[in-house]
Amino acid sequence: MTSDIKVKICGLTRPEHVRWVAEAGAAYAGFVFFPRSPRNLSLGAAREIAIEAPAGLAKVGLVVDADDAALDALMAQVPLDMLQLHGHETPARVAEVKARYGLPVMKAVGIAAAADLAQLDDYSAVADQLLVDAKPPRDAVLPGGNGLSFDWRLLAGRKYWTRPWMLAGGLTPDNVAEAVRLTGARQLDVSSGVETAPGVKDRALIRAFVAAARQTSMPQAAPRLR
């Protein structure tokens, strides 16, 4: 049975990527604005790609510790539906961004151990959505998109947050069903898992990932003992 799971394909760099994402049935298209990323877009290129997005496909702009000037320029040129804050933004900064631009804000939080989960409670008070990602290694150049996952069992059986949340980090068409089974995630974010090289999206992998996600159903509850 097809589930209600929503998929975000992040790191789109070409106009055809938007078409592929829409055709596959994903709910979100992600664009990266971080110079050190191989998926980074100029504002002009992002605008050309974003205006090709069909109605109903939410356009998400990923930024890393961006100041007001950078965000002002981004919002003036690129038609976005949501901002994704993927740096060290504090809860106060999340609230500032949300109030300044009037768009929904998704805050990414890196997870490596159970102690990291407490941050999600803090951000759920101000963000519209949460992105639960793998914490990057200390020497990592990128805050996300590294193809790494965390121990999904950390989320098993947890009482979830008051905001919608999205699972990210090391997801592929082959492991997405297991990820959903262990975490109960209803939204999934993928970037490197549907690429043939950093920043090079693959149409077949996008289709395979969305199909695998949408065909995944929640595990049934164990029968009640009499």
CSV table of N, CA, C and O in Angstrom, one decimal, residues 23 33 51 54 62 69 77 102 108 120 122-123 141 145-146 151 161 211 213 222:
chain,number,residue,atom,x,y,z
A,23,GLU,N,8.4,14.7,-11.8
A,23,GLU,CA,7.9,13.5,-12.4
A,23,GLU,C,7.9,12.3,-11.5
A,23,GLU,O,7.0,11.4,-11.6
A,33,PHE,N,22.8,26.9,-1.3
A,33,PHE,CA,23.5,28.2,-1.4
A,33,PHE,C,24.6,28.2,-0.4
A,33,PHE,O,24.5,28.8,0.7
A,51,ILE,N,12.1,28.8,-11.3
A,51,ILE,CA,10.9,29.2,-12.0
A,51,ILE,C,10.4,28.1,-12.9
A,51,ILE,O,9.3,28.2,-13.4
A,54,PRO,N,7.1,23.1,-11.2
A,54,PRO,CA,5.7,23.1,-11.4
A,54,PRO,C,5.0,23.4,-10.1
A,54,PRO,O,5.6,23.3,-9.0
A,62,LEU,N,18.6,26.0,0.8
A,62,LEU,CA,19.5,25.6,1.9
A,62,LEU,C,20.6,26.7,2.1
A,62,LEU,O,21.4,26.9,1.1
A,69,ALA,N,22.1,40.2,4.9
A,69,ALA,CA,22.4,40.7,3.6
A,69,ALA,C,22.4,39.5,2.6
A,69,ALA,O,21.8,39.7,1.5
A,77,GLN,N,15.8,37.5,-5.4
A,77,GLN,CA,16.0,36.9,-6.7
A,77,GLN,C,15.4,35.5,-6.9
A,77,GLN,O,15.1,35.2,-8.1
A,102,GLY,N,9.0,35.8,6.5
A,102,GLY,CA,7.6,35.3,6.4
A,102,GLY,C,7.5,34.0,5.7
A,102,GLY,O,6.4,33.7,5.2
A,108,ALA,N,18.0,22.3,10.4
A,108,ALA,CA,18.8,21.0,10.4
A,108,ALA,C,19.5,20.8,11.7
A,108,ALA,O,20.2,21.8,12.2
A,120,LEU,N,16.8,19.1,19.3
A,120,LEU,CA,15.5,19.0,18.5
A,120,LEU,C,14.4,19.6,19.3
A,120,LEU,O,13.5,20.2,18.8
A,122,ASP,N,14.6,22.0,21.5
A,122,ASP,CA,14.8,23.4,21.5
A,122,ASP,C,14.4,24.1,20.2
A,122,ASP,O,13.7,25.1,20.2
A,123,TYR,N,14.7,23.5,19.1
A,123,TYR,CA,14.4,24.1,17.8
A,123,TYR,C,12.9,23.9,17.5
A,123,TYR,O,12.4,24.6,16.7
A,141,VAL,N,34.1,19.3,5.3
A,141,VAL,CA,34.0,20.6,4.6
A,141,VAL,C,32.5,21.0,4.6
A,141,VAL,O,32.2,22.2,4.7
A,145,GLY,N,25.0,16.5,3.2
A,145,GLY,CA,25.3,16.0,1.9
A,145,GLY,C,26.6,15.2,1.8
A,145,GLY,O,27.2,15.1,0.7
A,146,ASN,N,27.0,14.6,2.9
A,146,ASN,CA,28.2,13.8,3.0
A,146,ASN,C,28.0,12.3,2.8
A,146,ASN,O,29.0,11.5,2.7
A,151,ASP,N,23.0,6.4,13.7
A,151,ASP,CA,22.3,5.2,14.2
A,151,ASP,C,20.9,5.5,14.3
A,151,ASP,O,20.4,6.2,15.2
A,161,TRP,N,8.6,15.1,18.0
A,161,TRP,CA,8.6,16.5,18.3
A,161,TRP,C,7.2,17.1,17.9
A,161,TRP,O,6.5,16.5,17.1
A,211,ALA,N,10.0,6.0,-5.4
A,211,ALA,CA,9.2,4.8,-5.5
A,211,ALA,C,9.4,4.0,-4.3
A,211,ALA,O,8.4,3.5,-3.7
A,213,ALA,N,10.4,4.9,-1.3
A,213,ALA,CA,9.8,5.6,-0.1
A,213,ALA,C,8.3,5.5,-0.1
A,213,ALA,O,7.7,5.3,0.9
A,222,ALA,N,2.3,-4.6,17.2
A,222,ALA,CA,2.2,-6.0,17.6
A,222,ALA,C,0.8,-6.3,18.1
A,222,ALA,O,0.2,-5.4,18.7
